PDB file of C-alpha atoms in Angstrom:
ATOM      1  CA  ASP A 985      -9.499 -21.417  -4.146  1.00  0.00           C
ATOM      2  CA  ALA A 986     -10.013 -18.230  -6.151  1.00  0.00           C
ATOM      3  CA  GLY A 987      -7.641 -16.376  -3.773  1.00  0.00           C
ATOM      4  CA  VAL A 988      -8.527 -12.786  -2.203  1.00  0.00           C
ATOM      5  CA  ILE A 989     -11.184 -11.205  -3.985  1.00  0.00           C
ATOM      6  CA  GLN A 990     -12.037  -7.452  -4.006  1.00  0.00           C
ATOM      7  CA  SER A 991     -14.432  -5.371  -5.760  1.00  0.00           C
ATOM      8  CA  PRO A 992     -14.827  -2.876  -7.570  1.00  0.00           C
ATOM      9  CA  ARG A 993     -11.778  -3.153  -9.531  1.00  0.00           C
ATOM     10  CA  HIS A 994     -11.883   0.482 -10.369  1.00  0.00           C
ATOM     11  CA  GLU A 995     -13.848   3.034  -8.875  1.00  0.00           C
ATOM     12  CA  VAL A 996     -14.229   6.773  -9.831  1.00  0.00           C
ATOM     13  CA  THR A 997     -16.307   9.061  -7.718  1.00  0.00           C
ATOM     14  CA  GLU A 998     -16.636  12.895  -7.098  1.00  0.00           C
ATOM     15  CA  MET A 999     -15.352  14.699  -3.827  1.00  0.00           C
ATOM     16  CA  GLY A1000     -17.914  14.182  -1.108  1.00  0.00           C
ATOM     17  CA  GLN A1001     -19.217  10.928  -1.997  1.00  0.00           C
ATOM     18  CA  GLU A1002     -19.296   7.822   0.206  1.00  0.00           C
ATOM     19  CA  VAL A1003     -17.018   4.872  -1.296  1.00  0.00           C
ATOM     20  CA  THR A1004     -17.283   1.363  -0.142  1.00  0.00           C
ATOM     21  CA  LEU A1005     -14.690  -1.156  -1.213  1.00  0.00           C
ATOM     22  CA  ARG A1006     -15.088  -4.783  -0.676  1.00  0.00           C
ATOM     23  CA  CYS A1007     -13.068  -7.859   0.181  1.00  0.00           C
ATOM     24  CA  LYS A1008     -13.538 -11.701   0.421  1.00  0.00           C
ATOM     25  CA  PRO A1009     -10.627 -13.255   2.057  1.00  0.00           C
ATOM     26  CA  ILE A1010      -9.193 -16.793   1.302  1.00  0.00           C
ATOM     27  CA  SER A1011     -11.312 -19.284   3.278  1.00  0.00           C
ATOM     28  CA  GLY A1012      -9.820 -20.385   6.453  1.00  0.00           C
ATOM     29  CA  HIS A1013      -7.740 -17.290   6.759  1.00  0.00           C
ATOM     30  CA  ASP A1014      -8.045 -15.682  10.219  1.00  0.00           C
ATOM     31  CA  TYR A1015      -6.165 -12.541   9.433  1.00  0.00           C
ATOM     32  CA  LEU A1016      -7.378  -9.678   7.136  1.00  0.00           C
ATOM     33  CA  PHE A1017      -5.509  -6.612   6.127  1.00  0.00           C
ATOM     34  CA  TRP A1018      -6.380  -3.479   4.581  1.00  0.00           C
ATOM     35  CA  TYR A1019      -3.616  -1.541   2.553  1.00  0.00           C
ATOM     36  CA  ARG A1020      -3.263   1.596   0.472  1.00  0.00           C
ATOM     37  CA  GLN A1021      -0.636   2.096  -2.099  1.00  0.00           C
ATOM     38  CA  THR A1022       0.648   5.491  -3.163  1.00  0.00           C
ATOM     39  CA  MET A1023       3.680   6.967  -4.898  1.00  0.00           C
ATOM     40  CA  MET A1024       4.730   8.848  -1.871  1.00  0.00           C
ATOM     41  CA  ARG A1025       4.340   6.312   0.752  1.00  0.00           C
ATOM     42  CA  GLY A1026       4.459   2.922  -0.921  1.00  0.00           C
ATOM     43  CA  LEU A1027       2.384   0.362   0.691  1.00  0.00           C
ATOM     44  CA  GLU A1028       0.535   1.726   3.925  1.00  0.00           C
ATOM     45  CA  LEU A1029      -1.088  -0.870   6.355  1.00  0.00           C
ATOM     46  CA  LEU A1030      -4.352   1.018   7.241  1.00  0.00           C
ATOM     47  CA  ILE A1031      -6.009  -1.611   9.437  1.00  0.00           C
ATOM     48  CA  TYR A1032      -5.954  -5.453  10.139  1.00  0.00           C
ATOM     49  CA  PHE A1033      -8.587  -8.083  11.717  1.00  0.00           C
ATOM     50  CA  ASN A1034      -7.957 -11.404  13.323  1.00  0.00           C
ATOM     51  CA  ASN A1035     -10.900 -13.527  13.810  1.00  0.00           C
ATOM     52  CA  ASN A1036     -13.173 -10.694  12.358  1.00  0.00           C
ATOM     53  CA  VAL A1037     -11.775  -8.393  15.200  1.00  0.00           C
ATOM     54  CA  PRO A1038     -10.051  -5.315  14.553  1.00  0.00           C
ATOM     55  CA  ILE A1039      -6.386  -5.403  16.170  1.00  0.00           C
ATOM     56  CA  ASP A1040      -4.585  -2.325  14.893  1.00  0.00           C
ATOM     57  CA  ASP A1041      -6.211   0.553  13.075  1.00  0.00           C
ATOM     58  CA  SER A1042      -3.581   3.095  13.845  1.00  0.00           C
ATOM     59  CA  GLY A1043      -3.016   3.307   9.948  1.00  0.00           C
ATOM     60  CA  MET A1044      -6.434   4.600   9.082  1.00  0.00           C
ATOM     61  CA  PRO A1045      -5.661   8.183   8.138  1.00  0.00           C
ATOM     62  CA  GLU A1046      -8.736   9.957   9.700  1.00  0.00           C
ATOM     63  CA  ASP A1047     -12.285   9.471  10.834  1.00  0.00           C
ATOM     64  CA  ARG A1048     -13.398   9.614   7.437  1.00  0.00           C
ATOM     65  CA  PHE A1049     -12.326   6.025   7.019  1.00  0.00           C
ATOM     66  CA  SER A1050     -13.902   2.932   8.625  1.00  0.00           C
ATOM     67  CA  ALA A1051     -13.591  -0.628   8.162  1.00  0.00           C
ATOM     68  CA  LYS A1052     -15.866  -3.538   9.179  1.00  0.00           C
ATOM     69  CA  MET A1053     -15.635  -7.563   9.008  1.00  0.00           C
ATOM     70  CA  PRO A1054     -18.992  -8.607  10.139  1.00  0.00           C
ATOM     71  CA  ASN A1055     -18.112 -12.340   9.172  1.00  0.00           C
ATOM     72  CA  ALA A1056     -15.039 -14.549   8.355  1.00  0.00           C
ATOM     73  CA  SER A1057     -15.876 -14.222   4.737  1.00  0.00           C
ATOM     74  CA  PHE A1058     -16.351 -10.524   3.915  1.00  0.00           C
ATOM     75  CA  SER A1059     -14.740  -7.302   4.832  1.00  0.00           C
ATOM     76  CA  THR A1060     -15.541  -3.442   3.711  1.00  0.00           C
ATOM     77  CA  LEU A1061     -13.427  -0.177   3.776  1.00  0.00           C
ATOM     78  CA  LYS A1062     -15.831   2.848   3.666  1.00  0.00           C
ATOM     79  CA  ILE A1063     -14.526   6.290   3.134  1.00  0.00           C
ATOM     80  CA  GLN A1064     -17.185   9.128   3.813  1.00  0.00           C
ATOM     81  CA  PRO A1065     -16.956  11.607   2.724  1.00  0.00           C
ATOM     82  CA  SER A1066     -14.249  10.965   0.116  1.00  0.00           C
ATOM     83  CA  GLU A1067     -11.410  13.502  -0.930  1.00  0.00           C
ATOM     84  CA  PRO A1068      -9.417  13.679  -4.042  1.00  0.00           C
ATOM     85  CA  ARG A1069      -6.336  12.744  -1.679  1.00  0.00           C
ATOM     86  CA  ASP A1070      -7.733   9.449  -1.134  1.00  0.00           C
ATOM     87  CA  SER A1071      -7.196   8.348  -4.667  1.00  0.00           C
ATOM     88  CA  ALA A1072      -4.918   5.339  -4.507  1.00  0.00           C
ATOM     89  CA  VAL A1073      -5.097   1.949  -5.143  1.00  0.00           C
ATOM     90  CA  TYR A1074      -6.363  -0.019  -1.895  1.00  0.00           C
ATOM     91  CA  PHE A1075      -5.353  -3.741  -1.445  1.00  0.00           C
ATOM     92  CA  CYS A1076      -7.097  -6.316   0.799  1.00  0.00           C
ATOM     93  CA  ALA A1077      -4.895  -9.330   1.874  1.00  0.00           C
ATOM     94  CA  SER A1078      -5.576 -12.256   4.071  1.00  0.00           C
ATOM     95  CA  SER A1079      -3.216 -14.791   5.873  1.00  0.00           C
ATOM     96  CA  GLY A1080      -3.510 -17.822   7.983  1.00  0.00           C
ATOM     97  CA  GLY A1081      -1.408 -16.127  10.349  1.00  0.00           C
ATOM     98  CA  ILE A1082       1.848 -16.793  12.297  1.00  0.00           C
ATOM     99  CA  THR A1083       2.824 -20.447  11.779  1.00  0.00           C
ATOM    100  CA  PHE A1084       5.987 -22.426  12.322  1.00  0.00           C
ATOM    101  CA  LEU A1085       9.155 -20.223  12.868  1.00  0.00           C
ATOM    102  CA  GLY A1086       6.772 -17.099  12.556  1.00  0.00           C
ATOM    103  CA  LYS A1087       6.194 -17.402   8.869  1.00  0.00           C
ATOM    104  CA  ASN A1088       3.250 -15.093   7.907  1.00  0.00           C
ATOM    105  CA  ILE A1089       2.552 -15.241   4.391  1.00  0.00           C
ATOM    106  CA  GLN A1090      -0.068 -12.391   3.169  1.00  0.00           C
ATOM    107  CA  TYR A1091      -1.808 -13.313   0.063  1.00  0.00           C
ATOM    108  CA  PHE A1092      -3.141 -10.231  -1.690  1.00  0.00           C
ATOM    109  CA  GLY A1093      -6.314  -9.259  -3.943  1.00  0.00           C
ATOM    110  CA  ALA A1094      -5.864  -7.488  -7.113  1.00  0.00           C
ATOM    111  CA  GLY A1095      -6.692  -4.134  -5.571  1.00  0.00           C
ATOM    112  CA  THR A1096      -9.157  -1.481  -5.998  1.00  0.00           C
ATOM    113  CA  ARG A1097      -7.850   1.505  -7.901  1.00  0.00           C
ATOM    114  CA  LEU A1098      -9.978   4.711  -6.479  1.00  0.00           C
ATOM    115  CA  SER A1099     -10.217   8.061  -8.378  1.00  0.00           C
ATOM    116  CA  VAL A1100     -11.723  10.981  -6.208  1.00  0.00           C
ATOM    117  CA  LEU A1101     -12.569  13.857  -8.718  1.00  0.00           C
TER     118      LEU A1101
ATOM    119  CA  ASP B 520       7.284   4.883  12.916  1.00  0.00           C
ATOM    120  CA  GLN B 521       8.490   2.733   9.853  1.00  0.00           C
ATOM    121  CA  GLN B 522      10.228  -0.112  11.533  1.00  0.00           C
ATOM    122  CA  VAL B 523      11.272  -1.792   7.897  1.00  0.00           C
ATOM    123  CA  LYS B 524      12.991   0.418   5.420  1.00  0.00           C
ATOM    124  CA  GLN B 525      13.744   0.288   1.901  1.00  0.00           C
ATOM    125  CA  ASN B 526      15.916   3.180   1.195  1.00  0.00           C
ATOM    126  CA  SER B 527      16.331   2.704  -2.697  1.00  0.00           C
ATOM    127  CA  PRO B 528      13.246   3.685  -4.570  1.00  0.00           C
ATOM    128  CA  SER B 529      14.438   2.339  -7.807  1.00  0.00           C
ATOM    129  CA  LEU B 530      17.300   0.064  -9.083  1.00  0.00           C
ATOM    130  CA  SER B 531      17.942  -0.429 -13.045  1.00  0.00           C
ATOM    131  CA  VAL B 532      20.384  -3.237 -14.006  1.00  0.00           C
ATOM    132  CA  GLN B 533      21.271  -5.006 -17.244  1.00  0.00           C
ATOM    133  CA  GLU B 534      19.824  -8.661 -18.178  1.00  0.00           C
ATOM    134  CA  GLY B 535      22.197 -11.116 -16.895  1.00  0.00           C
ATOM    135  CA  ARG B 536      23.743  -9.080 -14.193  1.00  0.00           C
ATOM    136  CA  ILE B 537      22.971  -9.139 -10.631  1.00  0.00           C
ATOM    137  CA  SER B 538      20.479  -7.315  -8.814  1.00  0.00           C
ATOM    138  CA  ILE B 539      20.635  -6.345  -5.172  1.00  0.00           C
ATOM    139  CA  LEU B 540      17.841  -5.203  -3.337  1.00  0.00           C
ATOM    140  CA  ASN B 541      18.566  -3.664   0.365  1.00  0.00           C
ATOM    141  CA  CYS B 542      16.235  -3.668   3.453  1.00  0.00           C
ATOM    142  CA  ASP B 543      17.034  -2.414   6.906  1.00  0.00           C
ATOM    143  CA  TYR B 544      14.933  -2.822   9.958  1.00  0.00           C
ATOM    144  CA  THR B 545      15.194  -1.326  13.297  1.00  0.00           C
ATOM    145  CA  ASN B 546      13.310  -3.814  15.770  1.00  0.00           C
ATOM    146  CA  SER B 547      16.078  -6.489  17.121  1.00  0.00           C
ATOM    147  CA  MET B 548      12.894  -8.683  17.895  1.00  0.00           C
ATOM    148  CA  PHE B 549      11.919  -9.432  14.437  1.00  0.00           C
ATOM    149  CA  ASP B 550      12.653 -12.911  13.641  1.00  0.00           C
ATOM    150  CA  TYR B 551      11.284 -13.698  10.152  1.00  0.00           C
ATOM    151  CA  PHE B 552      11.445 -11.660   6.997  1.00  0.00           C
ATOM    152  CA  LEU B 553       9.574 -11.623   3.624  1.00  0.00           C
ATOM    153  CA  TRP B 554       9.970 -10.467   0.168  1.00  0.00           C
ATOM    154  CA  TYR B 555       7.105  -9.540  -2.274  1.00  0.00           C
ATOM    155  CA  LYS B 556       7.077  -8.931  -5.807  1.00  0.00           C
ATOM    156  CA  LYS B 557       4.499  -6.555  -7.506  1.00  0.00           C
ATOM    157  CA  TYR B 558       3.754  -6.383 -11.039  1.00  0.00           C
ATOM    158  CA  PRO B 559       1.546  -3.232 -12.283  1.00  0.00           C
ATOM    159  CA  ALA B 560      -2.134  -3.460 -11.829  1.00  0.00           C
ATOM    160  CA  GLU B 561      -1.759  -6.903  -9.491  1.00  0.00           C
ATOM    161  CA  GLY B 562      -1.318  -7.187  -5.936  1.00  0.00           C
ATOM    162  CA  PRO B 563       2.114  -8.284  -4.384  1.00  0.00           C
ATOM    163  CA  THR B 564       2.888 -12.025  -4.302  1.00  0.00           C
ATOM    164  CA  PHE B 565       5.282 -13.693  -1.964  1.00  0.00           C
ATOM    165  CA  LEU B 566       8.902 -14.460  -3.294  1.00  0.00           C
ATOM    166  CA  ILE B 567      11.085 -15.938  -0.710  1.00  0.00           C
ATOM    167  CA  SER B 568      11.315 -15.707   3.181  1.00  0.00           C
ATOM    168  CA  ILE B 569      14.199 -16.171   5.784  1.00  0.00           C
ATOM    169  CA  SER B 570      14.196 -16.961   9.531  1.00  0.00           C
ATOM    170  CA  SER B 571      16.439 -15.330  11.895  1.00  0.00           C
ATOM    171  CA  ILE B 572      18.053 -18.576  12.737  1.00  0.00           C
ATOM    172  CA  LYS B 573      19.730 -18.513   9.207  1.00  0.00           C
ATOM    173  CA  ASP B 574      21.885 -16.116   7.461  1.00  0.00           C
ATOM    174  CA  LYS B 575      20.593 -17.168   3.912  1.00  0.00           C
ATOM    175  CA  ASN B 576      18.169 -18.648   2.372  1.00  0.00           C
ATOM    176  CA  GLU B 577      18.103 -19.608  -1.817  1.00  0.00           C
ATOM    177  CA  ASP B 578      15.741 -20.353  -4.266  1.00  0.00           C
ATOM    178  CA  GLY B 579      16.857 -20.557  -7.584  1.00  0.00           C
ATOM    179  CA  ARG B 580      17.873 -17.383  -8.949  1.00  0.00           C
ATOM    180  CA  PHE B 581      16.758 -15.570  -5.964  1.00  0.00           C
ATOM    181  CA  THR B 582      18.891 -15.628  -2.527  1.00  0.00           C
ATOM    182  CA  VAL B 583      18.147 -13.555   0.468  1.00  0.00           C
ATOM    183  CA  PHE B 584      20.675 -12.631   3.048  1.00  0.00           C
ATOM    184  CA  LEU B 585      20.134 -11.750   6.515  1.00  0.00           C
ATOM    185  CA  ASN B 586      22.682  -9.742   8.756  1.00  0.00           C
ATOM    186  CA  LYS B 587      21.445  -9.537  12.129  1.00  0.00           C
ATOM    187  CA  SER B 588      23.943  -7.435  13.827  1.00  0.00           C
ATOM    188  CA  ALA B 589      23.538  -4.696  11.093  1.00  0.00           C
ATOM    189  CA  LYS B 590      19.681  -5.448  11.136  1.00  0.00           C
ATOM    190  CA  HIS B 591      19.965  -5.410   7.329  1.00  0.00           C
ATOM    191  CA  LEU B 592      18.661  -8.111   4.667  1.00  0.00           C
ATOM    192  CA  SER B 593      19.120  -8.023   0.904  1.00  0.00           C
ATOM    193  CA  LEU B 594      17.582  -9.956  -1.971  1.00  0.00           C
ATOM    194  CA  HIS B 595      20.016 -11.143  -4.867  1.00  0.00           C
ATOM    195  CA  ILE B 596      18.729 -12.029  -7.945  1.00  0.00           C
ATOM    196  CA  VAL B 597      21.149 -13.766 -10.285  1.00  0.00           C
ATOM    197  CA  PRO B 598      21.007 -13.768 -13.368  1.00  0.00           C
ATOM    198  CA  SER B 599      18.309 -10.902 -13.692  1.00  0.00           C
ATOM    199  CA  GLN B 600      15.733 -11.225 -16.318  1.00  0.00           C
ATOM    200  CA  PRO B 601      13.384  -8.634 -18.083  1.00  0.00           C
ATOM    201  CA  GLY B 602      10.608 -10.596 -16.414  1.00  0.00           C
ATOM    202  CA  ASP B 603      12.099  -9.785 -12.811  1.00  0.00           C
ATOM    203  CA  SER B 604      10.940  -5.941 -13.619  1.00  0.00           C
ATOM    204  CA  ALA B 605       8.678  -5.129 -10.601  1.00  0.00           C
ATOM    205  CA  VAL B 606       8.409  -3.387  -7.292  1.00  0.00           C
ATOM    206  CA  TYR B 607      10.083  -5.309  -4.392  1.00  0.00           C
ATOM    207  CA  PHE B 608       8.651  -4.989  -0.731  1.00  0.00           C
ATOM    208  CA  CYS B 609      10.333  -6.436   2.254  1.00  0.00           C
ATOM    209  CA  ALA B 610       8.380  -7.048   5.360  1.00  0.00           C
ATOM    210  CA  ALA B 611       8.952  -8.379   9.087  1.00  0.00           C
ATOM    211  CA  SER B 612       6.565 -11.309   9.777  1.00  0.00           C
ATOM    212  CA  ASN B 613       6.120  -9.803  13.206  1.00  0.00           C
ATOM    213  CA  ASP B 614       5.028  -6.432  11.961  1.00  0.00           C
ATOM    214  CA  MET B 615       2.210  -6.220   9.197  1.00  0.00           C
ATOM    215  CA  ARG B 616       3.860  -3.162   7.649  1.00  0.00           C
ATOM    216  CA  PHE B 617       5.976  -3.090   4.556  1.00  0.00           C
ATOM    217  CA  GLY B 618       8.960  -1.273   3.393  1.00  0.00           C
ATOM    218  CA  ALA B 619       8.245   1.569   0.722  1.00  0.00           C
ATOM    219  CA  GLY B 620       9.589  -0.703  -2.014  1.00  0.00           C
ATOM    220  CA  THR B 621      12.054  -0.637  -4.639  1.00  0.00           C
ATOM    221  CA  ARG B 622      11.165  -0.660  -8.295  1.00  0.00           C
ATOM    222  CA  LEU B 623      13.609  -3.024 -10.246  1.00  0.00           C
ATOM    223  CA  THR B 624      14.140  -2.329 -13.928  1.00  0.00           C
ATOM    224  CA  VAL B 625      16.013  -5.044 -15.930  1.00  0.00           C
ATOM    225  CA  LYS B 626      17.106  -3.957 -19.191  1.00  0.00           C
ATOM    226  CA  PRO B 627      17.264  -6.359 -22.075  1.00  0.00           C
TER     227      PRO B 627
END
């Protein structure tokens, strides 16, 4: 398997523009996560899905952020309108869920570095 | 509220010495913990884990210790190597959130 695939790897946009980040999870995984990494906050959980259904979106910073998972092999994170403070690295991860002894290993994509000017 | 905390943002050690990275948690119901390692420009990758039924798990140079009464876990790397320089995150399996991470620098 190719692992979790994110696109684009880098995105530079201007303030006010719409940004869409994409993620293809590992086939067979039923959990998908979106994280944001910043210097100040480390790795923040934004939202996660189970079987394509959003379970916890309490980490989504504002209404400007939205995430969808139309099917088991694709998810998007959209920011509209974007602001300079949204500049960060955004990671997508997937997992096969809780297994024996509660083990739940997440597999991460390489991330999308977003710069909002 | 952050239920998994890493209070040391950075750690620097000499090659060959021991590196000890710490993590604290607040929820006594957490029963499985994982450590991830992250290199620049890459996503985090799973390193080692421990179940609450154990107090130690070892994998080569990496050992994780769990102190349930103190709600504390630590990752020991012995001997440390320059290639271990990375950011290390701890996480509880029950909670999808990570600690803030500790940047480890191993000097040759």
